Amino acid sequence: MPEVINYPQVPGLDDAELAAFLAQPLMARLSTLNPDGTIHTIPIWYEFRDGKIFLSTQSVTQKAKNVQRHPAVTVLVDTATMPYTGVMIYGTARLAVAEAESRRVSIFERYIGDYGESYAHKLAAKWEPVIIEVTPTRIISFDYTKGSLVPED
């Protein structure tokens, strides 16, 4: 895994904290590049395993098409309430079709428990599942629960 960089104004996460944070079933936001140069950002479920981020989608989606054309992506996972904690992952993505349905089940079960398998099969019956596998090239973390590094007046 690449070195985790922290913002200068706020403490970040160490490797163990980062792994524990990403183990939570929080919502991720995936940003990809559209053909016209605009950014396509969507909320998406994920799983962090073996130093990589795995995201489930269908081959027909814009995000899958964008990754196939331009593999540079950004994934943001953060808390929704103050004090904020988060991780921004810059990386290179690839589409993985092999074992996509079983990986999808694993991802879905993180969020919806036992219904994850049934839901994955229902989606796969209608659309071809693919996994977006992100290999991090740079990771930035922030953890406002540790305070701020901005000097007080």
Short mmCIF file of N, CA and C in Angstrom, two decimals:
data_model
loop_
_atom_site.label_atom_id
_atom_site.label_comp_id
_atom_site.label_asym_id
_atom_site.label_seq_id
_atom_site.Cartn_x
_atom_site.Cartn_y
_atom_site.Cartn_z
N MET A 1 0.85 -1.17 0.00
CA MET A 1 0.00 0.00 0.00
C MET A 1 0.89 1.24 0.00
N PRO A 2 0.52 2.26 -0.75
CA PRO A 2 1.33 3.48 -0.74
C PRO A 2 1.26 4.18 0.61
N GLU A 3 2.20 5.06 0.82
CA GLU A 3 2.23 5.85 2.05
C GLU A 3 0.96 6.67 2.17
N VAL A 4 0.45 6.77 3.38
CA VAL A 4 -0.73 7.59 3.65
C VAL A 4 -0.25 9.00 3.97
N ILE A 5 -0.77 9.97 3.22
CA ILE A 5 -0.40 11.38 3.39
C ILE A 5 -1.53 12.05 4.17
N ASN A 6 -1.19 13.00 5.01
CA ASN A 6 -2.19 13.73 5.77
C ASN A 6 -2.22 15.19 5.34
N TYR A 7 -3.39 15.79 5.48
CA TYR A 7 -3.49 17.22 5.22
C TYR A 7 -2.69 17.97 6.27
N PRO A 8 -2.12 19.14 5.93
CA PRO A 8 -1.31 19.86 6.91
C PRO A 8 -2.12 20.46 8.06
N GLN A 9 -3.41 20.69 7.87
CA GLN A 9 -4.20 21.36 8.89
C GLN A 9 -4.94 20.42 9.84
N VAL A 10 -4.84 19.11 9.62
CA VAL A 10 -5.58 18.17 10.47
C VAL A 10 -4.81 16.85 10.56
N PRO A 11 -4.82 16.22 11.73
CA PRO A 11 -4.16 14.91 11.85
C PRO A 11 -4.83 13.88 10.94
N GLY A 12 -4.08 12.87 10.60
CA GLY A 12 -4.60 11.81 9.74
C GLY A 12 -4.68 10.48 10.46
N LEU A 13 -4.78 9.43 9.69
CA LEU A 13 -4.89 8.07 10.21
C LEU A 13 -3.59 7.32 9.99
N ASP A 14 -3.21 6.49 10.97
CA ASP A 14 -2.07 5.61 10.73
C ASP A 14 -2.59 4.38 9.97
N ASP A 15 -1.72 3.45 9.63
CA ASP A 15 -2.12 2.30 8.81
C ASP A 15 -3.22 1.47 9.47
N ALA A 16 -3.10 1.22 10.76
CA ALA A 16 -4.11 0.42 11.47
C ALA A 16 -5.45 1.15 11.52
N GLU A 17 -5.41 2.45 11.78
CA GLU A 17 -6.64 3.25 11.82
C GLU A 17 -7.29 3.31 10.44
N LEU A 18 -6.46 3.43 9.42
CA LEU A 18 -6.97 3.48 8.04
C LEU A 18 -7.70 2.17 7.71
N ALA A 19 -7.09 1.04 8.02
CA ALA A 19 -7.71 -0.25 7.74
C ALA A 19 -9.02 -0.40 8.51
N ALA A 20 -9.03 0.01 9.78
CA ALA A 20 -10.24 -0.08 10.60
C ALA A 20 -11.33 0.84 10.07
N PHE A 21 -10.95 2.04 9.64
CA PHE A 21 -11.91 2.99 9.10
C PHE A 21 -12.55 2.44 7.83
N LEU A 22 -11.73 1.92 6.92
CA LEU A 22 -12.24 1.40 5.65
C LEU A 22 -13.00 0.09 5.82
N ALA A 23 -12.86 -0.56 6.97
CA ALA A 23 -13.62 -1.79 7.23
C ALA A 23 -15.08 -1.50 7.56
N GLN A 24 -15.39 -0.24 7.85
CA GLN A 24 -16.77 0.14 8.15
C GLN A 24 -17.59 0.19 6.87
N PRO A 25 -18.88 -0.12 6.94
CA PRO A 25 -19.72 -0.04 5.74
C PRO A 25 -20.22 1.39 5.48
N LEU A 26 -19.29 2.27 5.23
CA LEU A 26 -19.62 3.66 4.89
C LEU A 26 -19.86 3.76 3.39
N MET A 27 -20.49 4.83 2.96
CA MET A 27 -20.69 5.06 1.53
C MET A 27 -19.41 5.65 0.95
N ALA A 28 -19.00 5.13 -0.19
CA ALA A 28 -17.87 5.70 -0.92
C ALA A 28 -18.41 6.57 -2.04
N ARG A 29 -17.57 7.47 -2.51
CA ARG A 29 -17.87 8.23 -3.71
C ARG A 29 -16.75 7.95 -4.69
N LEU A 30 -17.12 7.49 -5.89
CA LEU A 30 -16.17 7.17 -6.94
C LEU A 30 -16.24 8.26 -8.00
N SER A 31 -15.08 8.81 -8.35
CA SER A 31 -15.00 9.81 -9.42
C SER A 31 -14.21 9.24 -10.58
N THR A 32 -14.83 9.34 -11.78
CA THR A 32 -14.20 8.90 -13.02
C THR A 32 -14.29 10.03 -14.02
N LEU A 33 -13.60 9.88 -15.13
CA LEU A 33 -13.55 10.94 -16.15
C LEU A 33 -14.48 10.60 -17.31
N ASN A 34 -15.44 11.48 -17.57
CA ASN A 34 -16.34 11.33 -18.72
C ASN A 34 -15.60 11.63 -20.02
N PRO A 35 -16.14 11.17 -21.16
CA PRO A 35 -15.49 11.44 -22.45
C PRO A 35 -15.32 12.93 -22.75
N ASP A 36 -16.22 13.78 -22.24
CA ASP A 36 -16.13 15.21 -22.52
C ASP A 36 -15.23 15.95 -21.54
N GLY A 37 -14.57 15.22 -20.63
CA GLY A 37 -13.64 15.84 -19.69
C GLY A 37 -14.26 16.22 -18.36
N THR A 38 -15.57 16.11 -18.22
CA THR A 38 -16.20 16.39 -16.93
C THR A 38 -16.01 15.20 -15.99
N ILE A 39 -16.21 15.45 -14.72
CA ILE A 39 -16.04 14.42 -13.71
C ILE A 39 -17.39 13.76 -13.42
N HIS A 40 -17.40 12.45 -13.36
CA HIS A 40 -18.59 11.67 -13.03
C HIS A 40 -18.37 11.12 -11.62
N THR A 41 -19.16 11.60 -10.65
CA THR A 41 -19.02 11.15 -9.26
C THR A 41 -20.32 10.52 -8.81
N ILE A 42 -20.21 9.33 -8.22
CA ILE A 42 -21.40 8.60 -7.79
C ILE A 42 -21.16 7.97 -6.41
N PRO A 43 -22.22 7.84 -5.61
CA PRO A 43 -22.10 7.09 -4.36
C PRO A 43 -22.11 5.60 -4.69
N ILE A 44 -21.33 4.82 -3.93
CA ILE A 44 -21.23 3.39 -4.26
C ILE A 44 -20.74 2.61 -3.04
N TRP A 45 -21.21 1.38 -2.91
CA TRP A 45 -20.73 0.48 -1.86
C TRP A 45 -19.37 -0.06 -2.26
N TYR A 46 -18.57 -0.41 -1.28
CA TYR A 46 -17.20 -0.86 -1.56
C TYR A 46 -16.77 -1.90 -0.53
N GLU A 47 -15.63 -2.49 -0.82
CA GLU A 47 -14.94 -3.35 0.14
C GLU A 47 -13.45 -3.08 0.01
N PHE A 48 -12.77 -2.95 1.15
CA PHE A 48 -11.32 -2.75 1.18
C PHE A 48 -10.70 -4.07 1.60
N ARG A 49 -9.89 -4.63 0.70
CA ARG A 49 -9.27 -5.92 0.99
C ARG A 49 -7.92 -6.00 0.30
N ASP A 50 -6.94 -6.52 1.02
CA ASP A 50 -5.59 -6.72 0.46
C ASP A 50 -5.01 -5.44 -0.13
N GLY A 51 -5.31 -4.31 0.53
CA GLY A 51 -4.75 -3.03 0.10
C GLY A 51 -5.43 -2.41 -1.11
N LYS A 52 -6.54 -2.99 -1.57
CA LYS A 52 -7.25 -2.47 -2.74
C LYS A 52 -8.70 -2.18 -2.38
N ILE A 53 -9.32 -1.35 -3.20
CA ILE A 53 -10.74 -1.05 -3.07
C ILE A 53 -11.47 -1.79 -4.18
N PHE A 54 -12.55 -2.48 -3.81
CA PHE A 54 -13.38 -3.19 -4.77
C PHE A 54 -14.78 -2.58 -4.75
N LEU A 55 -15.29 -2.21 -5.93
CA LEU A 55 -16.59 -1.59 -6.06
C LEU A 55 -17.40 -2.40 -7.06
N SER A 56 -18.67 -2.57 -6.79
CA SER A 56 -19.52 -3.39 -7.65
C SER A 56 -20.40 -2.53 -8.54
N THR A 57 -20.51 -2.92 -9.81
CA THR A 57 -21.38 -2.21 -10.73
C THR A 57 -21.78 -3.16 -11.85
N GLN A 58 -22.37 -2.63 -12.88
CA GLN A 58 -22.75 -3.38 -14.07
C GLN A 58 -21.94 -2.87 -15.25
N SER A 59 -21.73 -3.72 -16.24
CA SER A 59 -20.91 -3.34 -17.39
C SER A 59 -21.53 -2.21 -18.21
N VAL A 60 -22.83 -1.99 -18.09
CA VAL A 60 -23.52 -0.97 -18.88
C VAL A 60 -23.44 0.44 -18.28
N THR A 61 -22.87 0.59 -17.08
CA THR A 61 -22.89 1.88 -16.40
C THR A 61 -21.84 2.84 -16.94
N GLN A 62 -22.08 4.12 -16.73
CA GLN A 62 -21.13 5.14 -17.16
C GLN A 62 -19.79 4.99 -16.46
N LYS A 63 -19.82 4.68 -15.17
CA LYS A 63 -18.56 4.53 -14.44
C LYS A 63 -17.72 3.40 -15.01
N ALA A 64 -18.34 2.28 -15.38
CA ALA A 64 -17.60 1.16 -15.97
C ALA A 64 -17.01 1.57 -17.32
N LYS A 65 -17.80 2.25 -18.12
CA LYS A 65 -17.30 2.71 -19.43
C LYS A 65 -16.15 3.69 -19.25
N ASN A 66 -16.28 4.59 -18.27
CA ASN A 66 -15.22 5.56 -18.02
C ASN A 66 -13.93 4.88 -17.58
N VAL A 67 -14.02 3.90 -16.69
CA VAL A 67 -12.84 3.18 -16.21
C VAL A 67 -12.16 2.45 -17.35
N GLN A 68 -12.95 1.86 -18.21
CA GLN A 68 -12.38 1.12 -19.34
C GLN A 68 -11.58 2.05 -20.26
N ARG A 69 -12.07 3.26 -20.43
CA ARG A 69 -11.43 4.23 -21.32
C ARG A 69 -10.27 4.96 -20.64
N HIS A 70 -10.44 5.29 -19.35
CA HIS A 70 -9.46 6.10 -18.63
C HIS A 70 -9.40 5.58 -17.19
N PRO A 71 -8.39 4.80 -16.83
CA PRO A 71 -8.40 4.09 -15.55
C PRO A 71 -8.04 4.91 -14.30
N ALA A 72 -7.68 6.18 -14.44
CA ALA A 72 -7.38 6.99 -13.26
C ALA A 72 -8.69 7.35 -12.55
N VAL A 73 -8.77 7.06 -11.24
CA VAL A 73 -9.98 7.32 -10.47
C VAL A 73 -9.62 7.90 -9.11
N THR A 74 -10.64 8.45 -8.45
CA THR A 74 -10.52 8.87 -7.06
C THR A 74 -11.70 8.27 -6.30
N VAL A 75 -11.40 7.74 -5.12
CA VAL A 75 -12.44 7.19 -4.23
C VAL A 75 -12.35 7.95 -2.91
N LEU A 76 -13.47 8.50 -2.47
CA LEU A 76 -13.55 9.20 -1.19
C LEU A 76 -14.49 8.42 -0.28
N VAL A 77 -14.00 8.11 0.92
CA VAL A 77 -14.83 7.50 1.96
C VAL A 77 -14.70 8.39 3.17
N ASP A 78 -15.83 8.90 3.68
CA ASP A 78 -15.76 9.78 4.85
C ASP A 78 -17.02 9.65 5.67
N THR A 79 -16.96 10.18 6.88
CA THR A 79 -18.12 10.18 7.75
C THR A 79 -19.03 11.34 7.36
N ALA A 80 -20.30 11.21 7.70
CA ALA A 80 -21.28 12.22 7.30
C ALA A 80 -21.53 13.27 8.37
N THR A 81 -20.99 13.07 9.56
CA THR A 81 -21.23 14.02 10.64
C THR A 81 -19.92 14.49 11.25
N MET A 82 -19.97 15.66 11.87
CA MET A 82 -18.79 16.21 12.51
C MET A 82 -18.51 15.48 13.81
N PRO A 83 -17.29 15.37 14.22
CA PRO A 83 -16.07 15.77 13.52
C PRO A 83 -15.73 14.74 12.44
N TYR A 84 -15.40 15.22 11.26
CA TYR A 84 -15.23 14.38 10.09
C TYR A 84 -13.95 13.57 10.12
N THR A 85 -14.04 12.37 9.57
CA THR A 85 -12.89 11.51 9.34
C THR A 85 -13.05 10.99 7.92
N GLY A 86 -11.95 10.88 7.19
CA GLY A 86 -12.08 10.39 5.83
C GLY A 86 -10.78 9.96 5.21
N VAL A 87 -10.94 9.29 4.07
CA VAL A 87 -9.81 8.79 3.30
C VAL A 87 -10.10 9.06 1.83
N MET A 88 -9.16 9.69 1.15
CA MET A 88 -9.25 9.92 -0.28
C MET A 88 -8.18 9.07 -0.95
N ILE A 89 -8.62 8.23 -1.86
CA ILE A 89 -7.72 7.29 -2.52
C ILE A 89 -7.64 7.63 -4.00
N TYR A 90 -6.45 7.98 -4.45
CA TYR A 90 -6.19 8.14 -5.88
C TYR A 90 -5.66 6.80 -6.35
N GLY A 91 -6.10 6.35 -7.51
CA GLY A 91 -5.62 5.05 -7.94
C GLY A 91 -5.87 4.76 -9.40
N THR A 92 -5.44 3.57 -9.76
CA THR A 92 -5.64 3.04 -11.10
C THR A 92 -6.66 1.92 -11.01
N ALA A 93 -7.69 2.01 -11.84
CA ALA A 93 -8.78 1.04 -11.79
C ALA A 93 -8.73 0.10 -12.99
N ARG A 94 -9.27 -1.07 -12.76
CA ARG A 94 -9.48 -2.01 -13.86
C ARG A 94 -10.80 -2.71 -13.62
N LEU A 95 -11.42 -3.15 -14.71
CA LEU A 95 -12.67 -3.90 -14.61
C LEU A 95 -12.35 -5.38 -14.50
N ALA A 96 -12.94 -6.04 -13.53
CA ALA A 96 -12.74 -7.47 -13.33
C ALA A 96 -14.09 -8.17 -13.47
N VAL A 97 -14.17 -9.05 -14.45
CA VAL A 97 -15.41 -9.79 -14.68
C VAL A 97 -15.37 -11.14 -13.98
N ALA A 98 -14.20 -11.78 -13.98
CA ALA A 98 -14.07 -13.08 -13.31
C ALA A 98 -14.38 -12.91 -11.82
N GLU A 99 -15.20 -13.77 -11.31
CA GLU A 99 -15.59 -13.76 -9.90
C GLU A 99 -16.34 -12.49 -9.49
N ALA A 100 -16.87 -11.75 -10.46
CA ALA A 100 -17.57 -10.49 -10.15
C ALA A 100 -18.79 -10.74 -9.26
N GLU A 101 -19.52 -11.80 -9.54
CA GLU A 101 -20.74 -12.02 -8.76
C GLU A 101 -20.42 -12.40 -7.31
N SER A 102 -19.40 -13.22 -7.08
CA SER A 102 -19.07 -13.59 -5.70
C SER A 102 -18.49 -12.40 -4.94
N ARG A 103 -17.68 -11.58 -5.60
CA ARG A 103 -17.16 -10.36 -4.94
C ARG A 103 -18.31 -9.41 -4.63
N ARG A 104 -19.25 -9.33 -5.57
CA ARG A 104 -20.41 -8.46 -5.38
C ARG A 104 -21.19 -8.90 -4.14
N VAL A 105 -21.37 -10.20 -3.96
CA VAL A 105 -22.08 -10.71 -2.78
C VAL A 105 -21.36 -10.26 -1.52
N SER A 106 -20.05 -10.38 -1.50
CA SER A 106 -19.26 -9.97 -0.33
C SER A 106 -19.45 -8.49 -0.03
N ILE A 107 -19.44 -7.67 -1.07
CA ILE A 107 -19.64 -6.22 -0.90
C ILE A 107 -21.05 -5.95 -0.37
N PHE A 108 -22.05 -6.53 -1.01
CA PHE A 108 -23.43 -6.27 -0.63
C PHE A 108 -23.72 -6.72 0.80
N GLU A 109 -23.15 -7.85 1.21
CA GLU A 109 -23.40 -8.35 2.56
C GLU A 109 -22.87 -7.40 3.63
N ARG A 110 -21.86 -6.61 3.30
CA ARG A 110 -21.35 -5.60 4.24
C ARG A 110 -22.43 -4.58 4.59
N TYR A 111 -23.31 -4.32 3.62
CA TYR A 111 -24.30 -3.25 3.78
C TYR A 111 -25.70 -3.77 4.12
N ILE A 112 -26.08 -4.92 3.56
CA ILE A 112 -27.47 -5.37 3.74
C ILE A 112 -27.55 -6.81 4.26
N GLY A 113 -26.45 -7.30 4.82
CA GLY A 113 -26.47 -8.60 5.48
C GLY A 113 -26.84 -9.76 4.57
N ASP A 114 -27.68 -10.65 5.10
CA ASP A 114 -28.03 -11.87 4.38
C ASP A 114 -28.76 -11.62 3.07
N TYR A 115 -29.39 -10.48 2.91
CA TYR A 115 -30.09 -10.15 1.67
C TYR A 115 -29.11 -9.86 0.53
N GLY A 116 -27.84 -9.66 0.86
CA GLY A 116 -26.84 -9.31 -0.14
C GLY A 116 -26.72 -10.31 -1.26
N GLU A 117 -26.75 -11.59 -0.94
CA GLU A 117 -26.60 -12.62 -1.97
C GLU A 117 -27.79 -12.61 -2.93
N SER A 118 -28.99 -12.56 -2.39
CA SER A 118 -30.19 -12.53 -3.22
C SER A 118 -30.21 -11.30 -4.12
N TYR A 119 -29.86 -10.15 -3.55
CA TYR A 119 -29.84 -8.90 -4.31
C TYR A 119 -28.81 -8.97 -5.44
N ALA A 120 -27.65 -9.52 -5.16
CA ALA A 120 -26.60 -9.66 -6.18
C ALA A 120 -27.08 -10.54 -7.33
N HIS A 121 -27.75 -11.63 -7.02
CA HIS A 121 -28.23 -12.54 -8.07
C HIS A 121 -29.33 -11.88 -8.90
N LYS A 122 -30.19 -11.10 -8.26
CA LYS A 122 -31.25 -10.40 -9.00
C LYS A 122 -30.65 -9.40 -9.99
N LEU A 123 -29.65 -8.66 -9.55
CA LEU A 123 -29.00 -7.71 -10.46
C LEU A 123 -28.30 -8.44 -11.60
N ALA A 124 -27.61 -9.53 -11.27
CA ALA A 124 -26.85 -10.28 -12.28
C ALA A 124 -27.78 -10.91 -13.32
N ALA A 125 -29.02 -11.19 -12.95
CA ALA A 125 -29.97 -11.75 -13.90
C ALA A 125 -30.36 -10.73 -14.96
N LYS A 126 -30.19 -9.47 -14.65
CA LYS A 126 -30.59 -8.41 -15.59
C LYS A 126 -29.40 -7.76 -16.29
N TRP A 127 -28.28 -7.57 -15.57
CA TRP A 127 -27.11 -6.90 -16.13
C TRP A 127 -25.84 -7.66 -15.78
N GLU A 128 -24.86 -7.59 -16.66
CA GLU A 128 -23.58 -8.26 -16.41
C GLU A 128 -22.84 -7.55 -15.27
N PRO A 129 -22.52 -8.28 -14.19
CA PRO A 129 -21.78 -7.65 -13.09
C PRO A 129 -20.30 -7.50 -13.42
N VAL A 130 -19.74 -6.40 -12.98
CA VAL A 130 -18.29 -6.19 -13.05
C VAL A 130 -17.85 -5.58 -11.72
N ILE A 131 -16.62 -5.83 -11.40
CA ILE A 131 -16.01 -5.23 -10.22
C ILE A 131 -14.99 -4.21 -10.69
N ILE A 132 -15.05 -3.02 -10.11
CA ILE A 132 -14.01 -2.02 -10.35
C ILE A 132 -12.99 -2.23 -9.24
N GLU A 133 -11.80 -2.66 -9.62
CA GLU A 133 -10.72 -2.92 -8.68
C GLU A 133 -9.75 -1.75 -8.73
N VAL A 134 -9.61 -1.05 -7.62
CA VAL A 134 -8.76 0.14 -7.56
C VAL A 134 -7.48 -0.18 -6.79
N THR A 135 -6.36 0.00 -7.47
CA THR A 135 -5.06 -0.12 -6.83
C THR A 135 -4.61 1.28 -6.45
N PRO A 136 -4.49 1.58 -5.16
CA PRO A 136 -4.12 2.94 -4.74
C PRO A 136 -2.72 3.34 -5.21
N THR A 137 -2.61 4.58 -5.67
CA THR A 137 -1.31 5.17 -5.98
C THR A 137 -0.95 6.25 -4.95
N ARG A 138 -1.98 6.82 -4.33
CA ARG A 138 -1.78 7.83 -3.28
C ARG A 138 -3.00 7.82 -2.38
N ILE A 139 -2.77 7.91 -1.08
CA ILE A 139 -3.86 7.93 -0.11
C ILE A 139 -3.68 9.13 0.80
N ILE A 140 -4.76 9.88 0.97
CA ILE A 140 -4.76 11.04 1.86
C ILE A 140 -5.84 10.80 2.91
N SER A 141 -5.49 11.01 4.19
CA SER A 141 -6.48 10.81 5.24
C SER A 141 -6.60 12.06 6.10
N PHE A 142 -7.75 12.17 6.77
CA PHE A 142 -7.96 13.26 7.71
C PHE A 142 -8.86 12.76 8.83
N ASP A 143 -8.59 13.25 10.05
CA ASP A 143 -9.35 12.81 11.21
C ASP A 143 -9.52 13.96 12.19
N TYR A 144 -10.63 14.67 12.04
CA TYR A 144 -10.91 15.82 12.90
C TYR A 144 -11.28 15.40 14.32
N THR A 145 -11.48 14.09 14.58
CA THR A 145 -11.72 13.66 15.96
C THR A 145 -10.46 13.86 16.80
N LYS A 146 -9.31 14.00 16.14
CA LYS A 146 -8.03 14.22 16.83
C LYS A 146 -7.73 15.71 17.00
N GLY A 147 -8.64 16.55 16.55
CA GLY A 147 -8.42 17.99 16.65
C GLY A 147 -7.93 18.57 15.35
N SER A 148 -7.62 19.85 15.38
CA SER A 148 -7.14 20.57 14.21
C SER A 148 -5.72 21.03 14.46
N LEU A 149 -4.95 21.14 13.40
CA LEU A 149 -3.59 21.65 13.52
C LEU A 149 -3.51 23.14 13.19
N VAL A 150 -4.68 23.75 12.95
CA VAL A 150 -4.74 25.19 12.67
C VAL A 150 -4.58 25.93 14.00
N PRO A 151 -3.64 26.86 14.08
CA PRO A 151 -3.45 27.60 15.33
C PRO A 151 -4.70 28.41 15.69
N GLU A 152 -5.01 28.42 16.98
CA GLU A 152 -6.14 29.22 17.44
C GLU A 152 -5.67 30.64 17.70
N ASP A 153 -6.58 31.59 17.52
CA ASP A 153 -6.24 33.01 17.76
C ASP A 153 -6.13 33.31 19.22
#
